[in-house]
């Protein structure tokens, strides 16, 4: 029996050796390099990568060009819009100033009519309103066209009457029937004048 027991019990050294063999990873055998196959495989890969890089660079250049065009278009739009806005503001200012000219004319007439009145408060009140109106026009850079005695200019005046030769030199303005006004170098209203014939 003891012999049988010995046979049945595995040898501890053998057991340890078996475990080591089972847990050991087999060594990888180096694959002999075949230089022709490796070069043949890498060339198409390099060509493919180069093509992809070229395509990506072309896309980048296209997008950059598009972005630059869009930026230039936006700058042009911004400048155009700025000009349109400033022109619209100037035109609006001009239109309001021109629309208020009859009010200014009537205030001047009221001051003339009130000068014969004995009511000082009426004269002072109308004169004060006229003064305020003139100040507003000065802020808007509106000025009267005063060319009495000067050579007639059709760009600034409308000749509606002809004066007598003794009224002044030929071709000159001898009487202003209605004042003209300008805003800067733009005429708001032409002066209505009487001109000495030539």
Short mmCIF file of N, CA and C in Angstrom, two decimals:
data_model
loop_
_atom_site.label_atom_id
_atom_site.label_comp_id
_atom_site.label_asym_id
_atom_site.label_seq_id
_atom_site.Cartn_x
_atom_site.Cartn_y
_atom_site.Cartn_z
N UNK A 1 0.78 -1.18 0.00
CA UNK A 1 0.00 0.00 0.00
C UNK A 1 0.82 1.24 0.00
N UNK A 2 1.78 1.25 0.69
CA UNK A 2 2.62 2.42 0.70
C UNK A 2 3.24 2.66 -0.65
N UNK A 3 3.45 1.58 -1.40
CA UNK A 3 3.96 1.75 -2.74
C UNK A 3 2.92 2.37 -3.62
N UNK A 4 1.70 1.91 -3.44
CA UNK A 4 0.61 2.47 -4.24
C UNK A 4 0.40 3.94 -3.93
N UNK A 5 0.56 4.26 -2.71
CA UNK A 5 0.38 5.65 -2.31
C UNK A 5 1.45 6.50 -2.93
N UNK A 6 2.62 5.97 -3.00
CA UNK A 6 3.70 6.73 -3.59
C UNK A 6 3.45 6.94 -5.06
N UNK A 7 2.91 5.98 -5.73
CA UNK A 7 2.65 6.10 -7.14
C UNK A 7 1.56 7.11 -7.40
N UNK A 8 0.60 7.13 -6.54
CA UNK A 8 -0.51 8.02 -6.75
C UNK A 8 -0.17 9.45 -6.43
N UNK A 9 0.71 9.71 -5.56
CA UNK A 9 1.08 11.09 -5.22
C UNK A 9 2.04 11.62 -6.26
N UNK A 10 1.68 12.74 -6.86
CA UNK A 10 2.57 13.29 -7.88
C UNK A 10 3.79 13.91 -7.24
N UNK A 11 4.80 13.92 -7.99
CA UNK A 11 6.05 14.48 -7.53
C UNK A 11 5.90 16.01 -7.50
N UNK A 12 6.21 16.66 -6.36
CA UNK A 12 6.01 18.12 -6.27
C UNK A 12 6.89 18.87 -7.27
N UNK A 13 8.03 18.39 -7.56
CA UNK A 13 8.89 19.08 -8.52
C UNK A 13 8.30 19.00 -9.92
N UNK A 14 7.80 17.83 -10.24
CA UNK A 14 7.22 17.64 -11.55
C UNK A 14 5.98 18.52 -11.70
N UNK A 15 5.21 18.55 -10.64
CA UNK A 15 4.00 19.38 -10.65
C UNK A 15 4.36 20.85 -10.88
N UNK A 16 5.37 21.33 -10.22
CA UNK A 16 5.82 22.72 -10.37
C UNK A 16 6.31 22.97 -11.79
N UNK A 17 7.00 22.05 -12.36
CA UNK A 17 7.51 22.19 -13.72
C UNK A 17 6.37 22.23 -14.72
N UNK A 18 5.35 21.41 -14.49
CA UNK A 18 4.18 21.41 -15.39
C UNK A 18 3.46 22.77 -15.35
N UNK A 19 3.32 23.29 -14.16
CA UNK A 19 2.65 24.60 -14.03
C UNK A 19 3.45 25.70 -14.72
N UNK A 20 4.75 25.68 -14.60
CA UNK A 20 5.59 26.69 -15.23
C UNK A 20 5.46 26.60 -16.75
N UNK A 21 5.45 25.37 -17.27
CA UNK A 21 5.32 25.19 -18.71
C UNK A 21 3.97 25.69 -19.22
N UNK A 22 2.93 25.45 -18.45
CA UNK A 22 1.60 25.89 -18.87
C UNK A 22 1.47 27.42 -18.84
N UNK A 23 2.07 28.05 -17.88
CA UNK A 23 1.97 29.51 -17.74
C UNK A 23 2.95 30.26 -18.61
N UNK A 24 3.89 29.62 -19.16
CA UNK A 24 4.89 30.28 -19.98
C UNK A 24 4.31 30.55 -21.36
N UNK A 25 4.49 31.79 -21.81
CA UNK A 25 4.03 32.19 -23.14
C UNK A 25 5.07 31.70 -24.13
N UNK A 26 4.63 31.12 -25.19
CA UNK A 26 5.62 30.65 -26.16
C UNK A 26 6.32 31.84 -26.81
N UNK A 27 7.54 31.71 -27.04
CA UNK A 27 8.34 32.79 -27.62
C UNK A 27 7.89 33.04 -29.05
N UNK A 28 7.85 34.33 -29.37
CA UNK A 28 7.50 34.68 -30.74
C UNK A 28 8.74 34.51 -31.59
N UNK A 29 8.51 33.93 -32.70
CA UNK A 29 9.63 33.74 -33.60
C UNK A 29 9.69 34.94 -34.51
N UNK A 30 10.87 35.51 -34.66
CA UNK A 30 10.96 36.67 -35.54
C UNK A 30 10.61 36.28 -36.97
N UNK A 31 9.81 37.19 -37.58
CA UNK A 31 9.40 36.97 -38.96
C UNK A 31 10.49 37.57 -39.83
N UNK A 32 10.97 36.83 -40.72
CA UNK A 32 12.01 37.39 -41.58
C UNK A 32 11.40 38.50 -42.45
N UNK A 33 12.10 39.61 -42.49
CA UNK A 33 11.59 40.76 -43.25
C UNK A 33 11.82 40.54 -44.72
N UNK A 34 10.74 40.82 -45.44
CA UNK A 34 10.84 40.75 -46.89
C UNK A 34 10.74 42.19 -47.36
N UNK A 35 11.86 42.80 -47.68
CA UNK A 35 11.92 44.23 -47.97
C UNK A 35 11.06 44.60 -49.17
N UNK A 36 10.90 43.76 -50.12
CA UNK A 36 10.10 44.08 -51.30
C UNK A 36 8.63 44.23 -50.93
N UNK A 37 8.11 43.33 -50.11
CA UNK A 37 6.71 43.39 -49.70
C UNK A 37 6.45 44.63 -48.84
N UNK A 38 7.36 44.95 -47.95
CA UNK A 38 7.18 46.09 -47.05
C UNK A 38 7.15 47.38 -47.84
N UNK A 39 8.07 47.56 -48.76
CA UNK A 39 8.11 48.78 -49.57
C UNK A 39 6.87 48.88 -50.45
N UNK A 40 6.45 47.78 -50.99
CA UNK A 40 5.27 47.77 -51.86
C UNK A 40 4.02 48.14 -51.07
N UNK A 41 3.96 47.73 -49.82
CA UNK A 41 2.80 48.05 -48.99
C UNK A 41 2.82 49.50 -48.52
N UNK A 42 3.99 50.07 -48.21
CA UNK A 42 4.05 51.44 -47.68
C UNK A 42 3.89 52.49 -48.76
N UNK A 43 4.30 52.20 -49.99
CA UNK A 43 4.16 53.20 -51.06
C UNK A 43 2.70 53.58 -51.30
N UNK A 44 1.78 52.65 -51.46
CA UNK A 44 0.38 53.05 -51.65
C UNK A 44 -0.16 53.78 -50.42
N UNK A 45 0.26 53.38 -49.24
CA UNK A 45 -0.20 54.06 -48.03
C UNK A 45 0.31 55.49 -47.99
N UNK A 46 1.57 55.70 -48.37
CA UNK A 46 2.13 57.06 -48.40
C UNK A 46 1.43 57.90 -49.46
N UNK A 47 1.19 57.33 -50.62
CA UNK A 47 0.49 58.06 -51.69
C UNK A 47 -0.92 58.44 -51.25
N UNK A 48 -1.59 57.52 -50.60
CA UNK A 48 -2.95 57.78 -50.12
C UNK A 48 -2.94 58.91 -49.08
N UNK A 49 -1.98 58.85 -48.16
CA UNK A 49 -1.87 59.90 -47.14
C UNK A 49 -1.54 61.25 -47.77
N UNK A 50 -0.66 61.24 -48.77
CA UNK A 50 -0.28 62.49 -49.45
C UNK A 50 -1.49 63.09 -50.17
N UNK A 51 -2.29 62.22 -50.80
CA UNK A 51 -3.49 62.71 -51.49
C UNK A 51 -4.48 63.31 -50.49
N UNK A 52 -4.65 62.64 -49.36
CA UNK A 52 -5.55 63.16 -48.33
C UNK A 52 -5.05 64.51 -47.80
N UNK A 53 -3.74 64.62 -47.61
CA UNK A 53 -3.16 65.87 -47.14
C UNK A 53 -3.36 66.98 -48.17
N UNK A 54 -3.14 66.66 -49.44
CA UNK A 54 -3.33 67.65 -50.51
C UNK A 54 -4.79 68.10 -50.57
N UNK A 55 -5.71 67.14 -50.44
CA UNK A 55 -7.14 67.49 -50.46
C UNK A 55 -7.49 68.38 -49.26
N UNK A 56 -6.96 68.04 -48.10
CA UNK A 56 -7.24 68.84 -46.90
C UNK A 56 -6.67 70.25 -47.05
N UNK A 57 -5.46 70.36 -47.60
CA UNK A 57 -4.86 71.69 -47.83
C UNK A 57 -5.68 72.50 -48.84
N UNK A 58 -6.19 71.83 -49.87
CA UNK A 58 -7.03 72.52 -50.87
C UNK A 58 -8.31 73.03 -50.21
N UNK A 59 -8.91 72.21 -49.35
CA UNK A 59 -10.13 72.64 -48.63
C UNK A 59 -9.82 73.83 -47.73
N UNK A 60 -8.70 73.78 -47.03
CA UNK A 60 -8.31 74.89 -46.15
C UNK A 60 -8.15 76.17 -46.97
N UNK A 61 -7.48 76.07 -48.10
CA UNK A 61 -7.28 77.26 -48.96
C UNK A 61 -8.63 77.78 -49.46
N UNK A 62 -9.52 76.86 -49.83
CA UNK A 62 -10.86 77.26 -50.31
C UNK A 62 -11.64 77.97 -49.20
N UNK A 63 -11.63 77.41 -48.00
CA UNK A 63 -12.35 78.02 -46.88
C UNK A 63 -11.74 79.36 -46.48
N UNK A 64 -10.42 79.45 -46.53
CA UNK A 64 -9.76 80.72 -46.21
C UNK A 64 -10.15 81.79 -47.22
N UNK A 65 -10.13 81.42 -48.50
CA UNK A 65 -10.53 82.37 -49.54
C UNK A 65 -11.98 82.80 -49.36
N UNK A 66 -12.85 81.85 -49.04
CA UNK A 66 -14.26 82.17 -48.83
C UNK A 66 -14.42 83.10 -47.63
N UNK A 67 -13.71 82.82 -46.56
CA UNK A 67 -13.80 83.67 -45.36
C UNK A 67 -13.30 85.08 -45.65
N UNK A 68 -12.23 85.20 -46.43
CA UNK A 68 -11.71 86.53 -46.78
C UNK A 68 -12.70 87.30 -47.65
N UNK A 69 -13.34 86.61 -48.59
CA UNK A 69 -14.35 87.27 -49.44
C UNK A 69 -15.54 87.73 -48.61
N UNK A 70 -15.98 86.88 -47.70
CA UNK A 70 -17.12 87.23 -46.84
C UNK A 70 -16.76 88.42 -45.97
N UNK A 71 -15.55 88.43 -45.43
CA UNK A 71 -15.13 89.56 -44.60
C UNK A 71 -15.07 90.85 -45.42
N UNK A 72 -14.55 90.78 -46.64
CA UNK A 72 -14.49 91.96 -47.50
C UNK A 72 -15.90 92.44 -47.86
N UNK A 73 -16.79 91.49 -48.16
CA UNK A 73 -18.18 91.86 -48.46
C UNK A 73 -18.83 92.53 -47.27
N UNK A 74 -18.57 92.02 -46.08
CA UNK A 74 -19.15 92.60 -44.87
C UNK A 74 -18.62 94.02 -44.64
N UNK A 75 -17.33 94.22 -44.85
CA UNK A 75 -16.75 95.57 -44.68
C UNK A 75 -17.37 96.54 -45.67
N UNK A 76 -17.54 96.10 -46.92
CA UNK A 76 -18.18 96.95 -47.92
C UNK A 76 -19.62 97.27 -47.53
N UNK A 77 -20.34 96.26 -47.05
CA UNK A 77 -21.72 96.47 -46.60
C UNK A 77 -21.77 97.46 -45.45
N UNK A 78 -20.86 97.30 -44.49
CA UNK A 78 -20.84 98.19 -43.32
C UNK A 78 -20.58 99.63 -43.74
N UNK A 79 -19.63 99.84 -44.64
CA UNK A 79 -19.33 101.20 -45.10
C UNK A 79 -20.49 101.79 -45.88
N UNK A 80 -21.09 100.96 -46.76
CA UNK A 80 -22.24 101.42 -47.54
C UNK A 80 -23.39 101.79 -46.61
N UNK A 81 -23.65 100.95 -45.62
CA UNK A 81 -24.73 101.19 -44.67
C UNK A 81 -24.47 102.45 -43.86
N UNK A 82 -23.23 102.66 -43.48
CA UNK A 82 -22.86 103.86 -42.73
C UNK A 82 -23.12 105.11 -43.57
N UNK A 83 -22.75 105.07 -44.85
CA UNK A 83 -22.99 106.20 -45.75
C UNK A 83 -24.48 106.44 -45.95
N UNK A 84 -25.23 105.37 -46.13
CA UNK A 84 -26.67 105.50 -46.32
C UNK A 84 -27.32 106.11 -45.09
N UNK A 85 -26.88 105.65 -43.91
CA UNK A 85 -27.44 106.19 -42.66
C UNK A 85 -27.14 107.67 -42.50
N UNK A 86 -25.90 108.06 -42.75
CA UNK A 86 -25.54 109.47 -42.59
C UNK A 86 -26.25 110.33 -43.63
N UNK A 87 -26.40 109.81 -44.85
CA UNK A 87 -27.14 110.55 -45.88
C UNK A 87 -28.61 110.69 -45.49
N UNK A 88 -29.19 109.62 -44.96
CA UNK A 88 -30.60 109.67 -44.55
C UNK A 88 -30.79 110.67 -43.41
N UNK A 89 -29.84 110.69 -42.47
CA UNK A 89 -29.93 111.65 -41.36
C UNK A 89 -29.84 113.08 -41.90
N UNK A 90 -28.89 113.33 -42.79
CA UNK A 90 -28.73 114.67 -43.36
C UNK A 90 -29.96 115.08 -44.16
N UNK A 91 -30.51 114.13 -44.93
CA UNK A 91 -31.72 114.44 -45.71
C UNK A 91 -32.91 114.72 -44.80
N UNK A 92 -33.04 113.95 -43.73
CA UNK A 92 -34.13 114.18 -42.77
C UNK A 92 -34.00 115.54 -42.11
N UNK A 93 -32.79 115.88 -41.71
CA UNK A 93 -32.54 117.18 -41.09
C UNK A 93 -32.87 118.30 -42.07
N UNK A 94 -32.47 118.12 -43.31
CA UNK A 94 -32.74 119.13 -44.34
C UNK A 94 -34.24 119.28 -44.57
N UNK A 95 -34.95 118.16 -44.64
CA UNK A 95 -36.40 118.21 -44.88
C UNK A 95 -37.14 118.91 -43.74
N UNK A 96 -36.75 118.63 -42.51
CA UNK A 96 -37.41 119.28 -41.36
C UNK A 96 -37.12 120.77 -41.37
N UNK A 97 -35.87 121.13 -41.62
CA UNK A 97 -35.51 122.56 -41.65
C UNK A 97 -36.27 123.28 -42.75
N UNK A 98 -36.41 122.65 -43.92
CA UNK A 98 -37.14 123.26 -45.03
C UNK A 98 -38.63 123.38 -44.70
N UNK A 99 -39.18 122.38 -44.03
CA UNK A 99 -40.61 122.41 -43.68
C UNK A 99 -40.92 123.50 -42.67
N UNK A 100 -39.95 123.86 -41.84
CA UNK A 100 -40.17 124.88 -40.80
C UNK A 100 -39.90 126.30 -41.30
N UNK A 101 -39.41 126.47 -42.51
CA UNK A 101 -39.13 127.82 -43.03
C UNK A 101 -40.36 128.72 -43.08
N UNK A 102 -41.55 128.22 -43.46
CA UNK A 102 -42.72 129.10 -43.43
C UNK A 102 -43.05 129.60 -42.02
N UNK A 103 -42.77 128.79 -41.01
CA UNK A 103 -42.99 129.23 -39.63
C UNK A 103 -42.05 130.38 -39.31
N UNK A 104 -40.79 130.26 -39.73
CA UNK A 104 -39.82 131.33 -39.52
C UNK A 104 -40.26 132.61 -40.24
N UNK A 105 -40.74 132.45 -41.48
CA UNK A 105 -41.23 133.61 -42.23
C UNK A 105 -42.37 134.29 -41.48
N UNK A 106 -43.30 133.51 -40.99
CA UNK A 106 -44.46 134.07 -40.28
C UNK A 106 -44.05 134.75 -38.97
N UNK A 107 -43.06 134.20 -38.28
CA UNK A 107 -42.57 134.85 -37.06
C UNK A 107 -41.93 136.20 -37.39
N UNK A 108 -41.17 136.26 -38.48
CA UNK A 108 -40.57 137.54 -38.89
C UNK A 108 -41.66 138.56 -39.23
N UNK A 109 -42.70 138.10 -39.92
CA UNK A 109 -43.81 139.01 -40.24
C UNK A 109 -44.53 139.46 -38.97
N UNK A 110 -44.68 138.55 -38.02
CA UNK A 110 -45.36 138.90 -36.76
C UNK A 110 -44.56 139.94 -35.99
N UNK A 111 -43.22 139.84 -36.01
CA UNK A 111 -42.38 140.83 -35.33
C UNK A 111 -42.55 142.18 -36.01
N UNK A 112 -42.59 142.20 -37.34
CA UNK A 112 -42.79 143.47 -38.07
C UNK A 112 -44.16 144.06 -37.74
N UNK A 113 -45.19 143.21 -37.71
CA UNK A 113 -46.54 143.70 -37.43
C UNK A 113 -46.66 144.19 -35.99
N UNK A 114 -45.97 143.49 -35.07
CA UNK A 114 -46.06 143.86 -33.65
C UNK A 114 -45.26 145.12 -33.35
N UNK A 115 -44.36 145.51 -34.23
CA UNK A 115 -43.56 146.71 -33.97
C UNK A 115 -44.44 147.96 -33.90
N UNK A 116 -45.57 147.96 -34.58
CA UNK A 116 -46.48 149.10 -34.51
C UNK A 116 -47.45 149.00 -33.34
N UNK A 117 -47.41 147.89 -32.64
CA UNK A 117 -48.34 147.69 -31.52
C UNK A 117 -47.81 148.34 -30.25
N UNK A 118 -48.73 148.71 -29.39
CA UNK A 118 -48.34 149.30 -28.10
C UNK A 118 -48.16 148.23 -27.03
N UNK A 119 -48.56 147.01 -27.33
CA UNK A 119 -48.47 145.92 -26.36
C UNK A 119 -47.04 145.36 -26.35
N UNK A 120 -46.27 145.78 -25.36
CA UNK A 120 -44.85 145.38 -25.26
C UNK A 120 -44.69 143.88 -25.02
N UNK A 121 -45.59 143.30 -24.24
CA UNK A 121 -45.47 141.87 -23.96
C UNK A 121 -45.66 141.05 -25.23
N UNK A 122 -46.56 141.48 -26.12
CA UNK A 122 -46.75 140.79 -27.39
C UNK A 122 -45.50 140.90 -28.25
N UNK A 123 -44.95 142.10 -28.36
CA UNK A 123 -43.73 142.31 -29.16
C UNK A 123 -42.58 141.46 -28.62
N UNK A 124 -42.40 141.51 -27.30
CA UNK A 124 -41.30 140.76 -26.68
C UNK A 124 -41.49 139.25 -26.83
N UNK A 125 -42.73 138.79 -26.69
CA UNK A 125 -43.01 137.35 -26.80
C UNK A 125 -42.71 136.82 -28.19
N UNK A 126 -43.19 137.54 -29.21
CA UNK A 126 -42.96 137.10 -30.59
C UNK A 126 -41.47 137.20 -30.93
N UNK A 127 -40.82 138.27 -30.49
CA UNK A 127 -39.38 138.44 -30.75
C UNK A 127 -38.58 137.32 -30.09
N UNK A 128 -39.00 136.91 -28.89
CA UNK A 128 -38.30 135.82 -28.19
C UNK A 128 -38.45 134.50 -28.95
N UNK A 129 -39.66 134.21 -29.43
CA UNK A 129 -39.88 132.98 -30.19
C UNK A 129 -39.06 132.99 -31.48
N UNK A 130 -39.02 134.14 -32.15
CA UNK A 130 -38.22 134.27 -33.37
C UNK A 130 -36.74 134.04 -33.07
N UNK A 131 -36.27 134.60 -31.96
CA UNK A 131 -34.86 134.44 -31.58
C UNK A 131 -34.54 132.95 -31.34
N UNK A 132 -35.45 132.26 -30.65
CA UNK A 132 -35.24 130.83 -30.40
C UNK A 132 -35.20 130.03 -31.71
N UNK A 133 -36.09 130.40 -32.62
CA UNK A 133 -36.13 129.71 -33.91
C UNK A 133 -34.84 129.93 -34.68
N UNK A 134 -34.34 131.14 -34.66
CA UNK A 134 -33.08 131.45 -35.35
C UNK A 134 -31.92 130.68 -34.73
N UNK A 135 -31.91 130.55 -33.40
CA UNK A 135 -30.86 129.78 -32.71
C UNK A 135 -30.90 128.31 -33.12
N UNK A 136 -32.10 127.76 -33.23
CA UNK A 136 -32.23 126.37 -33.67
C UNK A 136 -31.67 126.21 -35.08
N UNK A 137 -32.00 127.14 -35.95
CA UNK A 137 -31.48 127.08 -37.32
C UNK A 137 -29.96 127.22 -37.36
N UNK A 138 -29.42 128.03 -36.47
CA UNK A 138 -27.96 128.17 -36.42
C UNK A 138 -27.31 126.86 -36.00
N UNK A 139 -27.92 126.16 -35.05
CA UNK A 139 -27.39 124.85 -34.62
C UNK A 139 -27.45 123.84 -35.76
N UNK A 140 -28.47 123.98 -36.60
CA UNK A 140 -28.60 123.08 -37.75
C UNK A 140 -27.77 123.53 -38.94
N UNK A 141 -27.00 124.61 -38.74
CA UNK A 141 -26.15 125.19 -39.79
C UNK A 141 -26.96 125.71 -40.98
N UNK A 142 -28.14 126.25 -40.67
CA UNK A 142 -28.99 126.86 -41.69
C UNK A 142 -28.74 128.35 -41.65
N UNK A 143 -28.47 128.93 -42.81
CA UNK A 143 -28.21 130.37 -42.87
C UNK A 143 -29.00 130.99 -44.02
N UNK A 144 -29.40 132.26 -43.85
CA UNK A 144 -30.14 132.93 -44.92
C UNK A 144 -29.23 133.26 -46.09
N UNK A 145 -29.81 133.32 -47.27
CA UNK A 145 -29.08 133.73 -48.47
C UNK A 145 -29.32 135.22 -48.63
N UNK A 146 -28.33 136.03 -48.27
CA UNK A 146 -28.43 137.50 -48.38
C UNK A 146 -27.55 137.97 -49.52
N UNK A 147 -28.17 138.27 -50.65
CA UNK A 147 -27.38 138.68 -51.81
C UNK A 147 -27.91 139.97 -52.42
N UNK A 148 -28.51 140.79 -51.62
CA UNK A 148 -29.04 142.07 -52.09
C UNK A 148 -27.89 142.92 -52.63
N UNK A 149 -28.03 143.41 -53.87
CA UNK A 149 -27.00 144.23 -54.50
C UNK A 149 -25.93 143.42 -55.20
N UNK A 150 -25.99 142.10 -55.11
CA UNK A 150 -24.98 141.25 -55.77
C UNK A 150 -25.52 140.73 -57.09
N UNK A 151 -24.62 140.20 -57.89
CA UNK A 151 -24.97 139.65 -59.20
C UNK A 151 -25.93 138.47 -59.01
N UNK A 152 -26.98 138.43 -59.80
CA UNK A 152 -27.99 137.36 -59.72
C UNK A 152 -27.34 136.00 -59.98
N UNK A 153 -27.64 135.02 -59.11
CA UNK A 153 -27.13 133.66 -59.25
C UNK A 153 -28.32 132.70 -59.28
N UNK A 154 -28.59 132.07 -60.42
CA UNK A 154 -29.76 131.18 -60.52
C UNK A 154 -29.65 129.94 -59.63
N UNK A 155 -28.46 129.64 -59.14
CA UNK A 155 -28.29 128.50 -58.23
C UNK A 155 -28.83 128.81 -56.84
N UNK A 156 -28.94 130.11 -56.52
CA UNK A 156 -29.37 130.53 -55.19
C UNK A 156 -30.69 131.28 -55.18
N UNK A 157 -31.06 131.83 -56.33
CA UNK A 157 -32.22 132.73 -56.37
C UNK A 157 -33.12 132.42 -57.55
N UNK A 158 -34.39 132.75 -57.37
CA UNK A 158 -35.36 132.72 -58.47
C UNK A 158 -35.77 134.15 -58.75
N UNK A 159 -35.56 134.61 -59.98
CA UNK A 159 -35.97 135.97 -60.36
C UNK A 159 -37.44 135.92 -60.74
N UNK A 160 -38.28 136.60 -59.96
CA UNK A 160 -39.70 136.59 -60.27
C UNK A 160 -40.20 137.94 -60.77
N UNK A 161 -39.40 138.98 -60.54
CA UNK A 161 -39.76 140.32 -61.03
C UNK A 161 -38.53 140.99 -61.63
N UNK A 162 -38.82 141.93 -62.53
CA UNK A 162 -37.75 142.73 -63.13
C UNK A 162 -37.84 144.14 -62.57
N UNK A 163 -36.72 144.65 -62.12
CA UNK A 163 -36.69 146.01 -61.59
C UNK A 163 -36.46 147.02 -62.70
N UNK A 164 -36.39 148.28 -62.30
CA UNK A 164 -36.11 149.37 -63.25
C UNK A 164 -34.60 149.54 -63.36
N UNK A 165 -34.12 150.09 -64.48
CA UNK A 165 -32.67 150.30 -64.63
C UNK A 165 -32.08 151.18 -63.54
N UNK A 166 -32.86 152.09 -62.99
CA UNK A 166 -32.33 152.97 -61.94
C UNK A 166 -32.25 152.28 -60.58
N UNK A 167 -32.74 151.01 -60.47
CA UNK A 167 -32.68 150.28 -59.19
C UNK A 167 -31.28 149.77 -58.87
N UNK A 168 -30.39 149.77 -59.81
CA UNK A 168 -29.03 149.29 -59.55
C UNK A 168 -28.34 148.90 -60.83
N UNK A 169 -27.20 148.23 -60.66
CA UNK A 169 -26.44 147.79 -61.82
C UNK A 169 -27.18 146.66 -62.53
N UNK A 170 -27.05 146.58 -63.84
CA UNK A 170 -27.74 145.52 -64.59
C UNK A 170 -27.32 144.13 -64.11
N UNK A 171 -28.32 143.23 -63.98
CA UNK A 171 -28.06 141.85 -63.58
C UNK A 171 -27.90 141.65 -62.09
N UNK A 172 -28.16 142.68 -61.27
CA UNK A 172 -28.01 142.54 -59.82
C UNK A 172 -29.37 142.40 -59.16
N UNK A 173 -29.35 141.85 -57.95
CA UNK A 173 -30.57 141.70 -57.15
C UNK A 173 -30.87 143.05 -56.52
N UNK A 174 -32.08 143.60 -56.82
CA UNK A 174 -32.41 144.91 -56.26
C UNK A 174 -33.41 144.81 -55.11
N UNK A 175 -34.10 143.66 -54.97
CA UNK A 175 -35.04 143.49 -53.86
C UNK A 175 -35.22 142.00 -53.58
N UNK A 176 -35.28 141.66 -52.28
CA UNK A 176 -35.54 140.27 -51.88
C UNK A 176 -37.00 140.21 -51.44
N UNK A 177 -37.80 139.44 -52.15
CA UNK A 177 -39.21 139.31 -51.83
C UNK A 177 -39.46 138.20 -50.80
N UNK A 178 -38.68 137.15 -50.87
CA UNK A 178 -38.74 136.08 -49.87
C UNK A 178 -37.32 135.57 -49.67
N UNK A 179 -36.91 135.48 -48.41
CA UNK A 179 -35.55 135.03 -48.11
C UNK A 179 -35.34 133.59 -48.57
N UNK A 180 -34.12 133.35 -49.01
CA UNK A 180 -33.71 131.98 -49.31
C UNK A 180 -32.82 131.49 -48.17
N UNK A 181 -32.73 130.17 -48.03
CA UNK A 181 -31.92 129.59 -46.96
C UNK A 181 -31.12 128.42 -47.52
N UNK A 182 -29.97 128.20 -46.90
CA UNK A 182 -29.15 127.05 -47.26
C UNK A 182 -28.66 126.37 -45.99
N UNK A 183 -28.42 125.09 -46.12
CA UNK A 183 -27.85 124.29 -45.02
C UNK A 183 -26.50 123.81 -45.50
N UNK A 184 -25.45 124.41 -44.95
CA UNK A 184 -24.12 124.12 -45.46
C UNK A 184 -24.03 124.64 -46.88
N UNK A 185 -23.75 123.76 -47.83
CA UNK A 185 -23.68 124.21 -49.22
C UNK A 185 -24.90 123.76 -50.03
N UNK A 186 -25.93 123.21 -49.36
CA UNK A 186 -27.16 122.79 -50.04
C UNK A 186 -28.23 123.86 -49.85
N UNK A 187 -28.91 124.20 -50.92
CA UNK A 187 -29.97 125.21 -50.87
C UNK A 187 -31.25 124.55 -50.37
N UNK A 188 -31.80 125.10 -49.27
CA UNK A 188 -33.08 124.61 -48.76
C UNK A 188 -34.24 125.25 -49.53
N UNK A 189 -34.09 126.54 -49.74
CA UNK A 189 -35.11 127.28 -50.48
C UNK A 189 -34.43 128.42 -51.22
N UNK A 190 -34.73 128.54 -52.50
CA UNK A 190 -34.17 129.64 -53.29
C UNK A 190 -34.84 130.95 -52.86
N UNK A 191 -34.08 132.01 -52.88
CA UNK A 191 -34.63 133.33 -52.57
C UNK A 191 -35.47 133.80 -53.75
N UNK A 192 -36.58 134.44 -53.45
CA UNK A 192 -37.42 135.05 -54.49
C UNK A 192 -36.99 136.51 -54.60
N UNK A 193 -36.47 136.90 -55.75
CA UNK A 193 -35.86 138.23 -55.87
C UNK A 193 -36.36 138.99 -57.10
N UNK A 194 -36.10 140.29 -57.02
CA UNK A 194 -36.35 141.21 -58.13
C UNK A 194 -34.98 141.58 -58.68
N UNK A 195 -34.81 141.49 -60.00
CA UNK A 195 -33.49 141.68 -60.62
C UNK A 195 -33.55 142.85 -61.60
N UNK A 196 -32.47 143.64 -61.58
CA UNK A 196 -32.34 144.75 -62.53
C UNK A 196 -32.05 144.14 -63.90
N UNK A 197 -32.82 144.54 -64.94
CA UNK A 197 -32.58 143.95 -66.26
C UNK A 197 -31.23 144.35 -66.84
N UNK A 198 -30.68 143.49 -67.68
CA UNK A 198 -29.37 143.77 -68.30
C UNK A 198 -29.54 144.51 -69.59
#
